[in-house]
Amino acid sequence: MIDLGYGEEPRIGGLLEHIDDARERAAQRGALAAWLSAAQLDGTIRSGPVAVVHPTVWGGRRTAALLGELHAIGVEAHPVPRAAALARSHADATIVRCAVIETRLLPDTGGHWSAHLVERRAGEWTIARSAVAMPEDVPADERWAAVLGAADTVIVDGPDGTVQDAIRTTTAPSGGGVLRADPVLVARHGAPAVGDSLVAAIPPVPPLRAGGRRRTGLTVAVVLPARRLRLAGGPCRAGGQRARGARRDSRRRADRRAGHLASDRPVR
Protein backbone atom coordinates (compact mmCIF):
# COMPACT_ATOMS: atom_id res chain seq x y z
CA MET A 1 0.00 0.00 0.00
CA ILE A 2 1.12 3.54 -0.76
CA ASP A 3 -0.02 5.91 1.98
CA LEU A 4 0.84 9.47 1.03
CA GLY A 5 -0.23 10.81 4.40
CA TYR A 6 -0.71 14.57 4.58
CA GLY A 7 2.33 15.60 2.56
CA GLU A 8 4.77 15.76 5.48
CA GLU A 9 7.37 13.97 3.36
CA PRO A 10 8.93 16.78 1.25
CA ARG A 11 9.38 14.57 -1.81
CA ILE A 12 5.64 14.01 -2.18
CA GLY A 13 4.20 17.07 -0.44
CA GLY A 14 4.57 19.14 -3.61
CA LEU A 15 2.64 16.61 -5.67
CA LEU A 16 -0.34 16.61 -3.29
CA GLU A 17 -0.37 20.40 -3.02
CA HIS A 18 -0.24 20.87 -6.81
CA ILE A 19 -2.43 17.95 -7.86
CA ASP A 20 -4.64 20.31 -9.93
CA ASP A 21 -1.74 21.65 -12.03
CA ALA A 22 -0.48 19.28 -14.75
CA ARG A 23 2.76 21.19 -15.24
CA GLU A 24 3.56 21.23 -11.52
CA ARG A 25 2.67 17.52 -11.22
CA ALA A 26 5.14 16.71 -13.97
CA ALA A 27 7.80 18.77 -12.19
CA GLN A 28 7.25 16.72 -9.02
CA ARG A 29 7.44 13.36 -10.80
CA GLY A 30 11.17 12.92 -10.26
CA ALA A 31 10.79 13.49 -6.51
CA LEU A 32 8.01 10.89 -6.35
CA ALA A 33 10.16 8.37 -8.19
CA ALA A 34 13.12 9.11 -5.90
CA TRP A 35 10.94 8.56 -2.83
CA LEU A 36 9.76 5.19 -4.10
CA SER A 37 13.30 4.21 -5.09
CA ALA A 38 14.57 5.07 -1.60
CA ALA A 39 11.84 2.92 -0.12
CA GLN A 40 12.92 0.04 -2.35
CA LEU A 41 16.53 0.38 -1.23
CA ASP A 42 15.70 0.30 2.49
CA GLY A 43 13.47 -2.74 2.11
CA THR A 44 10.02 -1.23 2.61
CA ILE A 45 8.76 -2.30 -0.80
CA ARG A 46 6.99 -5.59 -1.35
CA SER A 47 5.70 -6.78 -4.69
CA GLY A 48 2.00 -7.32 -5.31
CA PRO A 49 -1.17 -5.38 -6.13
CA VAL A 50 -1.04 -1.75 -5.02
CA ALA A 51 -3.57 0.38 -3.18
CA VAL A 52 -2.88 4.11 -2.83
CA VAL A 53 -4.58 6.01 0.01
CA HIS A 54 -5.69 9.51 -0.99
CA PRO A 55 -7.53 12.37 0.77
CA THR A 56 -11.18 11.45 1.18
CA VAL A 57 -12.48 14.70 -0.30
CA TRP A 58 -10.76 14.01 -3.61
CA GLY A 59 -13.06 13.02 -6.43
CA GLY A 60 -12.50 11.44 -9.81
CA ARG A 61 -10.39 14.20 -11.36
CA ARG A 62 -7.77 14.46 -8.64
CA THR A 63 -7.69 10.70 -8.06
CA ALA A 64 -7.13 10.11 -11.77
CA ALA A 65 -4.32 12.68 -11.77
CA LEU A 66 -2.62 10.86 -8.88
CA LEU A 67 -2.96 7.48 -10.58
CA GLY A 68 -1.58 9.03 -13.75
CA GLU A 69 1.54 10.25 -11.98
CA LEU A 70 2.14 6.81 -10.48
CA HIS A 71 1.56 5.22 -13.87
CA ALA A 72 4.12 7.59 -15.39
CA ILE A 73 6.83 6.12 -13.14
CA GLY A 74 5.72 2.52 -13.69
CA VAL A 75 3.35 1.96 -10.77
CA GLU A 76 -0.24 0.80 -11.36
CA ALA A 77 -2.48 1.46 -8.35
CA HIS A 78 -6.04 1.21 -7.05
CA PRO A 79 -7.34 4.29 -5.19
CA VAL A 80 -8.66 3.99 -1.62
CA PRO A 81 -10.27 6.99 0.13
CA ARG A 82 -8.51 7.69 3.41
CA ALA A 83 -11.69 7.46 5.49
CA ALA A 84 -12.41 3.97 4.15
CA ALA A 85 -8.85 2.85 4.92
CA LEU A 86 -9.10 4.22 8.46
CA ALA A 87 -12.45 2.56 9.15
CA ARG A 88 -11.27 -0.74 7.70
CA SER A 89 -8.11 -0.74 9.80
CA HIS A 90 -9.48 0.54 13.12
CA ALA A 91 -13.03 -0.80 13.48
CA ASP A 92 -13.73 -4.19 15.00
CA ALA A 93 -16.60 -6.46 14.00
CA THR A 94 -19.08 -4.77 16.36
CA ILE A 95 -18.79 -1.35 14.70
CA VAL A 96 -21.07 -0.58 11.79
CA ARG A 97 -20.59 3.19 11.41
CA CYS A 98 -17.41 5.24 11.90
CA ALA A 99 -16.93 8.97 11.75
CA VAL A 100 -13.51 9.89 10.39
CA ILE A 101 -12.13 13.39 10.92
CA GLU A 102 -9.25 14.53 8.71
CA THR A 103 -7.63 17.68 10.06
CA ARG A 104 -5.90 18.78 6.88
CA LEU A 105 -7.16 19.14 3.32
CA LEU A 106 -4.86 18.96 0.32
CA PRO A 107 -4.41 21.15 -1.60
CA ASP A 108 -4.41 23.51 1.36
CA THR A 109 -7.65 25.45 1.77
CA GLY A 110 -6.72 27.62 4.72
CA GLY A 111 -7.19 25.22 7.61
CA HIS A 112 -10.44 23.34 6.90
CA TRP A 113 -11.22 19.98 8.49
CA SER A 114 -13.38 17.28 6.94
CA ALA A 115 -15.63 14.68 8.60
CA HIS A 116 -16.94 11.52 6.92
CA LEU A 117 -19.51 8.96 7.99
CA VAL A 118 -18.31 5.56 6.81
CA GLU A 119 -20.74 2.64 6.98
CA ARG A 120 -20.11 -1.08 6.73
CA ARG A 121 -22.30 -2.49 3.96
CA ALA A 122 -22.04 -6.10 2.79
CA GLY A 123 -18.62 -6.36 4.40
CA GLU A 124 -17.23 -3.23 2.75
CA TRP A 125 -16.89 0.37 3.96
CA THR A 126 -18.93 2.99 2.12
CA ILE A 127 -18.72 6.78 2.55
CA ALA A 128 -22.29 7.79 3.32
CA ARG A 129 -22.01 11.54 3.99
CA SER A 130 -19.39 14.21 4.54
CA ALA A 131 -18.93 17.72 5.90
CA VAL A 132 -16.19 20.33 5.56
CA ALA A 133 -15.76 23.19 8.04
CA MET A 134 -13.23 25.48 9.65
CA PRO A 135 -12.35 24.31 13.19
CA GLU A 136 -13.99 27.32 14.82
CA ASP A 137 -17.23 26.63 12.94
CA VAL A 138 -17.46 22.94 13.86
CA PRO A 139 -19.54 23.37 17.08
CA ALA A 140 -22.35 25.11 15.18
CA ASP A 141 -22.16 23.13 11.93
CA GLU A 142 -25.30 20.99 11.53
CA ARG A 143 -23.83 18.76 8.84
CA TRP A 144 -20.78 18.06 11.01
CA ALA A 145 -23.03 17.19 13.95
CA ALA A 146 -25.06 14.84 11.73
CA VAL A 147 -21.93 12.95 10.67
CA LEU A 148 -20.67 12.45 14.22
CA GLY A 149 -24.12 11.85 15.68
CA ALA A 150 -24.72 8.84 13.43
CA ALA A 151 -21.43 7.11 14.27
CA ASP A 152 -20.55 4.34 16.70
CA THR A 153 -17.01 5.68 17.13
CA VAL A 154 -14.86 8.58 15.91
CA ILE A 155 -11.37 8.28 14.40
CA VAL A 156 -9.24 11.42 14.14
CA ASP A 157 -6.36 11.62 11.67
CA GLY A 158 -4.05 14.38 10.48
CA PRO A 159 -0.77 16.14 11.20
CA ASP A 160 0.30 15.95 14.84
CA GLY A 161 -0.37 19.57 15.70
CA THR A 162 -4.03 19.48 14.70
CA VAL A 163 -5.09 15.99 15.80
CA GLN A 164 -4.97 16.86 19.49
CA ASP A 165 -7.13 19.94 18.88
CA ALA A 166 -9.76 17.81 17.14
CA ILE A 167 -9.72 15.12 19.83
CA ARG A 168 -10.08 17.73 22.57
CA THR A 169 -13.08 19.39 20.93
CA THR A 170 -14.91 16.24 19.72
CA THR A 171 -17.65 14.74 21.85
CA ALA A 172 -17.62 10.96 21.88
CA PRO A 173 -20.76 9.28 20.53
CA SER A 174 -23.00 7.43 22.97
CA GLY A 175 -21.35 4.12 23.82
CA GLY A 176 -18.33 4.89 21.66
CA GLY A 177 -15.06 6.76 21.86
CA VAL A 178 -12.73 9.14 20.06
CA LEU A 179 -9.61 7.41 18.75
CA ARG A 180 -6.40 8.77 17.32
CA ALA A 181 -5.52 7.07 14.04
CA ASP A 182 -2.58 4.69 14.12
CA PRO A 183 -0.55 4.69 10.86
CA VAL A 184 0.71 1.17 11.62
CA LEU A 185 -2.86 -0.15 11.58
CA VAL A 186 -3.54 1.66 8.32
CA ALA A 187 -0.42 0.04 6.88
CA ARG A 188 -1.41 -3.46 7.93
CA HIS A 189 -5.16 -3.47 7.40
CA GLY A 190 -6.19 -0.40 5.42
CA ALA A 191 -6.11 -1.86 1.92
CA PRO A 192 -9.13 -3.74 0.55
CA ALA A 193 -8.91 -7.47 -0.02
CA VAL A 194 -7.20 -8.30 -3.29
CA GLY A 195 -9.74 -9.43 -5.86
CA ASP A 196 -12.63 -7.93 -7.79
CA SER A 197 -12.21 -4.49 -6.21
CA LEU A 198 -8.83 -4.11 -7.93
CA VAL A 199 -9.87 -5.15 -11.41
CA ALA A 200 -11.39 -1.85 -12.51
CA ALA A 201 -8.37 0.17 -11.37
CA ILE A 202 -5.58 -1.81 -13.02
CA PRO A 203 -5.10 -1.15 -16.74
CA PRO A 204 -5.12 -4.12 -19.15
CA VAL A 205 -1.84 -5.96 -19.56
CA PRO A 206 -0.02 -4.80 -22.72
CA PRO A 207 -0.06 -7.30 -25.59
CA LEU A 208 2.92 -9.57 -26.08
CA ARG A 209 5.57 -8.36 -28.46
CA ALA A 210 6.49 -10.67 -31.26
CA GLY A 211 9.26 -12.92 -29.99
CA GLY A 212 9.49 -11.00 -26.74
CA ARG A 213 8.23 -11.02 -23.18
CA ARG A 214 5.37 -8.90 -21.91
CA ARG A 215 6.49 -5.69 -20.24
CA THR A 216 4.55 -4.64 -17.17
CA GLY A 217 4.84 -1.76 -14.76
CA LEU A 218 6.48 -2.02 -11.38
CA THR A 219 4.11 -2.89 -8.55
CA VAL A 220 5.11 -1.95 -5.04
CA ALA A 221 3.71 -1.65 -1.57
CA VAL A 222 4.92 1.36 0.36
CA VAL A 223 3.63 2.88 3.57
CA LEU A 224 4.42 6.46 4.58
CA PRO A 225 3.21 7.49 8.03
CA ALA A 226 3.57 11.09 9.13
CA ARG A 227 7.34 11.12 9.45
CA ARG A 228 8.84 7.81 8.32
CA LEU A 229 8.31 4.78 6.13
CA ARG A 230 7.00 1.51 7.52
CA LEU A 231 6.63 -1.96 6.08
CA ALA A 232 3.09 -2.71 4.93
CA GLY A 233 1.63 -6.03 5.91
CA GLY A 234 -1.15 -7.85 4.12
CA PRO A 235 -4.76 -6.80 4.49
CA CYS A 236 -6.51 -8.37 7.47
CA ARG A 237 -9.88 -7.10 8.60
CA ALA A 238 -13.03 -8.29 10.28
CA GLY A 239 -15.63 -9.46 7.80
CA GLY A 240 -13.10 -9.62 4.96
CA GLN A 241 -13.10 -12.23 2.24
CA ARG A 242 -10.33 -14.04 0.48
CA ALA A 243 -9.44 -12.95 -3.03
CA ARG A 244 -11.66 -14.70 -5.56
CA GLY A 245 -9.66 -13.86 -8.66
CA ALA A 246 -9.97 -11.08 -11.17
CA ARG A 247 -13.70 -11.16 -12.01
CA ARG A 248 -15.79 -8.25 -13.13
CA ASP A 249 -19.43 -8.54 -12.18
CA SER A 250 -22.21 -6.53 -10.64
CA ARG A 251 -21.08 -7.47 -7.14
CA ARG A 252 -17.59 -5.98 -7.46
CA ARG A 253 -16.41 -5.00 -3.97
CA ALA A 254 -15.04 -1.48 -4.29
CA ASP A 255 -14.79 1.57 -2.10
CA ARG A 256 -18.04 3.25 -3.05
CA ARG A 257 -19.24 6.78 -2.44
CA ALA A 258 -22.74 7.96 -1.63
CA GLY A 259 -23.73 11.60 -1.85
CA HIS A 260 -21.72 14.40 -3.39
CA LEU A 261 -18.44 15.77 -2.07
CA ALA A 262 -17.00 19.12 -3.11
CA SER A 263 -13.95 17.07 -3.91
CA ASP A 264 -12.65 18.53 -7.12
CA ARG A 265 -13.67 22.10 -6.43
CA PRO A 266 -11.79 24.52 -4.17
CA VAL A 267 -13.33 24.88 -0.72
CA ARG A 268 -14.11 28.54 -0.07
Tab-separated table of C-alpha atoms in Angstrom:
chain	number	residue	atom	x	y	z
A	1	MET	CA	0.000	0.000	0.000
A	2	ILE	CA	1.118	3.536	-0.758
A	3	ASP	CA	-0.017	5.914	1.982
A	4	LEU	CA	0.843	9.473	1.026
A	5	GLY	CA	-0.232	10.806	4.396
A	6	TYR	CA	-0.705	14.570	4.577
A	7	GLY	CA	2.331	15.601	2.564
A	8	GLU	CA	4.768	15.756	5.477
A	9	GLU	CA	7.368	13.965	3.355
A	10	PRO	CA	8.927	16.776	1.248
A	11	ARG	CA	9.383	14.569	-1.814
A	12	ILE	CA	5.641	14.011	-2.176
A	13	GLY	CA	4.199	17.067	-0.443
A	14	GLY	CA	4.566	19.137	-3.606
A	15	LEU	CA	2.638	16.607	-5.674
A	16	LEU	CA	-0.335	16.614	-3.289
A	17	GLU	CA	-0.371	20.400	-3.018
A	18	HIS	CA	-0.237	20.874	-6.813
A	19	ILE	CA	-2.427	17.952	-7.857
A	20	ASP	CA	-4.638	20.308	-9.930
A	21	ASP	CA	-1.742	21.649	-12.032
A	22	ALA	CA	-0.483	19.279	-14.746
A	23	ARG	CA	2.765	21.190	-15.239
A	24	GLU	CA	3.557	21.227	-11.518
A	25	ARG	CA	2.672	17.524	-11.224
A	26	ALA	CA	5.142	16.715	-13.968
A	27	ALA	CA	7.799	18.768	-12.189
A	28	GLN	CA	7.247	16.723	-9.019
A	29	ARG	CA	7.441	13.363	-10.799
A	30	GLY	CA	11.167	12.922	-10.261
A	31	ALA	CA	10.795	13.490	-6.513
A	32	LEU	CA	8.012	10.893	-6.350
A	33	ALA	CA	10.163	8.368	-8.195
A	34	ALA	CA	13.117	9.106	-5.901
A	35	TRP	CA	10.940	8.559	-2.825
A	36	LEU	CA	9.760	5.191	-4.097
A	37	SER	CA	13.303	4.211	-5.093
A	38	ALA	CA	14.571	5.065	-1.604
A	39	ALA	CA	11.836	2.917	-0.123
A	40	GLN	CA	12.922	0.045	-2.354
A	41	LEU	CA	16.528	0.375	-1.234
A	42	ASP	CA	15.702	0.303	2.489
A	43	GLY	CA	13.473	-2.740	2.107
A	44	THR	CA	10.019	-1.225	2.611
A	45	ILE	CA	8.762	-2.299	-0.800
A	46	ARG	CA	6.990	-5.591	-1.348
A	47	SER	CA	5.701	-6.782	-4.692
A	48	GLY	CA	2.003	-7.316	-5.310
A	49	PRO	CA	-1.173	-5.376	-6.130
A	50	VAL	CA	-1.038	-1.754	-5.019
A	51	ALA	CA	-3.572	0.383	-3.179
A	52	VAL	CA	-2.883	4.109	-2.832
A	53	VAL	CA	-4.583	6.013	0.008
A	54	HIS	CA	-5.695	9.506	-0.994
A	55	PRO	CA	-7.526	12.372	0.768
A	56	THR	CA	-11.184	11.448	1.184
A	57	VAL	CA	-12.476	14.703	-0.297
A	58	TRP	CA	-10.759	14.007	-3.605
A	59	GLY	CA	-13.057	13.017	-6.435
A	60	GLY	CA	-12.498	11.439	-9.806
A	61	ARG	CA	-10.390	14.198	-11.364
A	62	ARG	CA	-7.775	14.461	-8.638
A	63	THR	CA	-7.692	10.704	-8.062
A	64	ALA	CA	-7.128	10.114	-11.774
A	65	ALA	CA	-4.316	12.678	-11.766
A	66	LEU	CA	-2.619	10.859	-8.880
A	67	LEU	CA	-2.957	7.477	-10.582
A	68	GLY	CA	-1.580	9.027	-13.750
A	69	GLU	CA	1.542	10.250	-11.979
A	70	LEU	CA	2.138	6.807	-10.482
A	71	HIS	CA	1.555	5.224	-13.868
A	72	ALA	CA	4.124	7.589	-15.392
A	73	ILE	CA	6.833	6.122	-13.143
A	74	GLY	CA	5.724	2.523	-13.694
A	75	VAL	CA	3.349	1.955	-10.770
A	76	GLU	CA	-0.241	0.796	-11.359
A	77	ALA	CA	-2.479	1.458	-8.351
A	78	HIS	CA	-6.040	1.205	-7.054
A	79	PRO	CA	-7.343	4.290	-5.190
A	80	VAL	CA	-8.657	3.988	-1.622
A	81	PRO	CA	-10.274	6.990	0.130
A	82	ARG	CA	-8.514	7.694	3.410
A	83	ALA	CA	-11.691	7.465	5.488
A	84	ALA	CA	-12.407	3.967	4.145
A	85	ALA	CA	-8.846	2.846	4.924
A	86	LEU	CA	-9.102	4.224	8.459
A	87	ALA	CA	-12.452	2.556	9.149
A	88	ARG	CA	-11.267	-0.745	7.699
A	89	SER	CA	-8.108	-0.736	9.797
A	90	HIS	CA	-9.483	0.542	13.125
A	91	ALA	CA	-13.029	-0.797	13.482
A	92	ASP	CA	-13.725	-4.190	15.005
A	93	ALA	CA	-16.601	-6.460	13.998
A	94	THR	CA	-19.081	-4.769	16.360
A	95	ILE	CA	-18.786	-1.350	14.704
A	96	VAL	CA	-21.066	-0.577	11.788
A	97	ARG	CA	-20.588	3.192	11.411
A	98	CYS	CA	-17.409	5.237	11.895
A	99	ALA	CA	-16.934	8.974	11.755
A	100	VAL	CA	-13.512	9.889	10.393
A	101	ILE	CA	-12.130	13.389	10.915
A	102	GLU	CA	-9.247	14.531	8.707
A	103	THR	CA	-7.633	17.683	10.058
A	104	ARG	CA	-5.903	18.779	6.879
A	105	LEU	CA	-7.158	19.141	3.322
A	106	LEU	CA	-4.862	18.962	0.317
A	107	PRO	CA	-4.406	21.149	-1.600
A	108	ASP	CA	-4.411	23.508	1.358
A	109	THR	CA	-7.649	25.449	1.768
A	110	GLY	CA	-6.715	27.624	4.723
A	111	GLY	CA	-7.194	25.217	7.606
A	112	HIS	CA	-10.437	23.343	6.903
A	113	TRP	CA	-11.224	19.977	8.494
A	114	SER	CA	-13.384	17.276	6.942
A	115	ALA	CA	-15.635	14.681	8.597
A	116	HIS	CA	-16.942	11.525	6.917
A	117	LEU	CA	-19.508	8.960	7.994
A	118	VAL	CA	-18.312	5.557	6.809
A	119	GLU	CA	-20.741	2.635	6.983
A	120	ARG	CA	-20.112	-1.082	6.730
A	121	ARG	CA	-22.298	-2.495	3.956
A	122	ALA	CA	-22.040	-6.104	2.788
A	123	GLY	CA	-18.619	-6.359	4.404
A	124	GLU	CA	-17.229	-3.227	2.750
A	125	TRP	CA	-16.894	0.369	3.956
A	126	THR	CA	-18.935	2.995	2.122
A	127	ILE	CA	-18.716	6.780	2.549
A	128	ALA	CA	-22.291	7.791	3.322
A	129	ARG	CA	-22.006	11.538	3.995
A	130	SER	CA	-19.386	14.212	4.544
A	131	ALA	CA	-18.929	17.720	5.905
A	132	VAL	CA	-16.191	20.330	5.559
A	133	ALA	CA	-15.758	23.194	8.035
A	134	MET	CA	-13.232	25.480	9.654
A	135	PRO	CA	-12.351	24.308	13.193
A	136	GLU	CA	-13.987	27.323	14.822
A	137	ASP	CA	-17.229	26.630	12.936
A	138	VAL	CA	-17.459	22.944	13.855
A	139	PRO	CA	-19.538	23.367	17.076
A	140	ALA	CA	-22.355	25.108	15.184
A	141	ASP	CA	-22.161	23.135	11.927
A	142	GLU	CA	-25.302	20.990	11.531
A	143	ARG	CA	-23.832	18.756	8.840
A	144	TRP	CA	-20.780	18.060	11.009
A	145	ALA	CA	-23.027	17.185	13.949
A	146	ALA	CA	-25.061	14.842	11.734
A	147	VAL	CA	-21.933	12.950	10.673
A	148	LEU	CA	-20.666	12.454	14.218
A	149	GLY	CA	-24.120	11.854	15.677
A	150	ALA	CA	-24.720	8.838	13.433
A	151	ALA	CA	-21.431	7.107	14.271
A	152	ASP	CA	-20.548	4.339	16.702
A	153	THR	CA	-17.013	5.682	17.134
A	154	VAL	CA	-14.861	8.582	15.914
A	155	ILE	CA	-11.374	8.275	14.395
A	156	VAL	CA	-9.242	11.425	14.135
A	157	ASP	CA	-6.359	11.621	11.671
A	158	GLY	CA	-4.054	14.376	10.477
A	159	PRO	CA	-0.771	16.145	11.203
A	160	ASP	CA	0.300	15.945	14.841
A	161	GLY	CA	-0.370	19.567	15.703
A	162	THR	CA	-4.032	19.479	14.697
A	163	VAL	CA	-5.093	15.993	15.798
A	164	GLN	CA	-4.974	16.858	19.492
A	165	ASP	CA	-7.130	19.936	18.881
A	166	ALA	CA	-9.757	17.811	17.143
A	167	ILE	CA	-9.721	15.124	19.826
A	168	ARG	CA	-10.075	17.732	22.570
A	169	THR	CA	-13.078	19.388	20.930
A	170	THR	CA	-14.909	16.244	19.721
A	171	THR	CA	-17.650	14.735	21.852
A	172	ALA	CA	-17.615	10.956	21.883
A	173	PRO	CA	-20.760	9.278	20.526
A	174	SER	CA	-22.997	7.434	22.970
A	175	GLY	CA	-21.351	4.120	23.818
A	176	GLY	CA	-18.329	4.892	21.659
A	177	GLY	CA	-15.065	6.756	21.860
A	178	VAL	CA	-12.726	9.137	20.064
A	179	LEU	CA	-9.608	7.413	18.745
A	180	ARG	CA	-6.405	8.766	17.319
A	181	ALA	CA	-5.525	7.073	14.037
A	182	ASP	CA	-2.580	4.686	14.120
A	183	PRO	CA	-0.550	4.686	10.864
A	184	VAL	CA	0.714	1.174	11.621
A	185	LEU	CA	-2.860	-0.153	11.582
A	186	VAL	CA	-3.542	1.659	8.318
A	187	ALA	CA	-0.422	0.043	6.875
A	188	ARG	CA	-1.413	-3.463	7.927
A	189	HIS	CA	-5.165	-3.475	7.400
A	190	GLY	CA	-6.186	-0.396	5.417
A	191	ALA	CA	-6.108	-1.864	1.916
A	192	PRO	CA	-9.131	-3.740	0.546
A	193	ALA	CA	-8.907	-7.471	-0.021
A	194	VAL	CA	-7.200	-8.305	-3.293
A	195	GLY	CA	-9.745	-9.425	-5.860
A	196	ASP	CA	-12.627	-7.933	-7.790
A	197	SER	CA	-12.211	-4.491	-6.211
A	198	LEU	CA	-8.834	-4.113	-7.930
A	199	VAL	CA	-9.867	-5.148	-11.414
A	200	ALA	CA	-11.387	-1.851	-12.510
A	201	ALA	CA	-8.374	0.167	-11.374
A	202	ILE	CA	-5.578	-1.807	-13.018
A	203	PRO	CA	-5.105	-1.152	-16.743
A	204	PRO	CA	-5.118	-4.118	-19.150
A	205	VAL	CA	-1.839	-5.961	-19.557
A	206	PRO	CA	-0.021	-4.798	-22.722
A	207	PRO	CA	-0.058	-7.299	-25.586
A	208	LEU	CA	2.918	-9.569	-26.079
A	209	ARG	CA	5.565	-8.362	-28.459
A	210	ALA	CA	6.494	-10.675	-31.264
A	211	GLY	CA	9.258	-12.916	-29.991
A	212	GLY	CA	9.490	-10.997	-26.738
A	213	ARG	CA	8.235	-11.016	-23.180
A	214	ARG	CA	5.373	-8.897	-21.908
A	215	ARG	CA	6.489	-5.687	-20.243
A	216	THR	CA	4.555	-4.642	-17.174
A	217	GLY	CA	4.840	-1.763	-14.763
A	218	LEU	CA	6.478	-2.022	-11.380
A	219	THR	CA	4.113	-2.891	-8.554
A	220	VAL	CA	5.110	-1.952	-5.043
A	221	ALA	CA	3.708	-1.649	-1.575
A	222	VAL	CA	4.923	1.361	0.358
A	223	VAL	CA	3.628	2.880	3.573
A	224	LEU	CA	4.422	6.457	4.580
A	225	PRO	CA	3.211	7.493	8.029
A	226	ALA	CA	3.574	11.088	9.133
A	227	ARG	CA	7.339	11.125	9.455
A	228	ARG	CA	8.839	7.815	8.325
A	229	LEU	CA	8.311	4.781	6.125
A	230	ARG	CA	6.999	1.513	7.517
A	231	LEU	CA	6.633	-1.960	6.075
A	232	ALA	CA	3.093	-2.713	4.929
A	233	GLY	CA	1.627	-6.034	5.912
A	234	GLY	CA	-1.152	-7.852	4.119
A	235	PRO	CA	-4.765	-6.802	4.491
A	236	CYS	CA	-6.513	-8.372	7.468
A	237	ARG	CA	-9.882	-7.100	8.597
A	238	ALA	CA	-13.032	-8.295	10.279
A	239	GLY	CA	-15.632	-9.457	7.800
A	240	GLY	CA	-13.097	-9.617	4.957
A	241	GLN	CA	-13.104	-12.234	2.241
A	242	ARG	CA	-10.326	-14.043	0.483
A	243	ALA	CA	-9.440	-12.955	-3.027
A	244	ARG	CA	-11.665	-14.701	-5.562
A	245	GLY	CA	-9.659	-13.857	-8.655
A	246	ALA	CA	-9.974	-11.078	-11.172
A	247	ARG	CA	-13.705	-11.158	-12.008
A	248	ARG	CA	-15.795	-8.248	-13.130
A	249	ASP	CA	-19.432	-8.536	-12.181
A	250	SER	CA	-22.208	-6.531	-10.635
A	251	ARG	CA	-21.084	-7.465	-7.141
A	252	ARG	CA	-17.590	-5.982	-7.462
A	253	ARG	CA	-16.413	-4.999	-3.967
A	254	ALA	CA	-15.043	-1.485	-4.292
A	255	ASP	CA	-14.794	1.575	-2.101
A	256	ARG	CA	-18.039	3.255	-3.050
A	257	ARG	CA	-19.241	6.778	-2.440
A	258	ALA	CA	-22.744	7.959	-1.632
A	259	GLY	CA	-23.735	11.596	-1.847
A	260	HIS	CA	-21.716	14.395	-3.393
A	261	LEU	CA	-18.443	15.775	-2.072
A	262	ALA	CA	-16.995	19.121	-3.114
A	263	SER	CA	-13.951	17.075	-3.911
A	264	ASP	CA	-12.648	18.532	-7.120
A	265	ARG	CA	-13.674	22.101	-6.430
A	266	PRO	CA	-11.794	24.519	-4.165
A	267	VAL	CA	-13.329	24.885	-0.719
A	268	ARG	CA	-14.107	28.536	-0.069
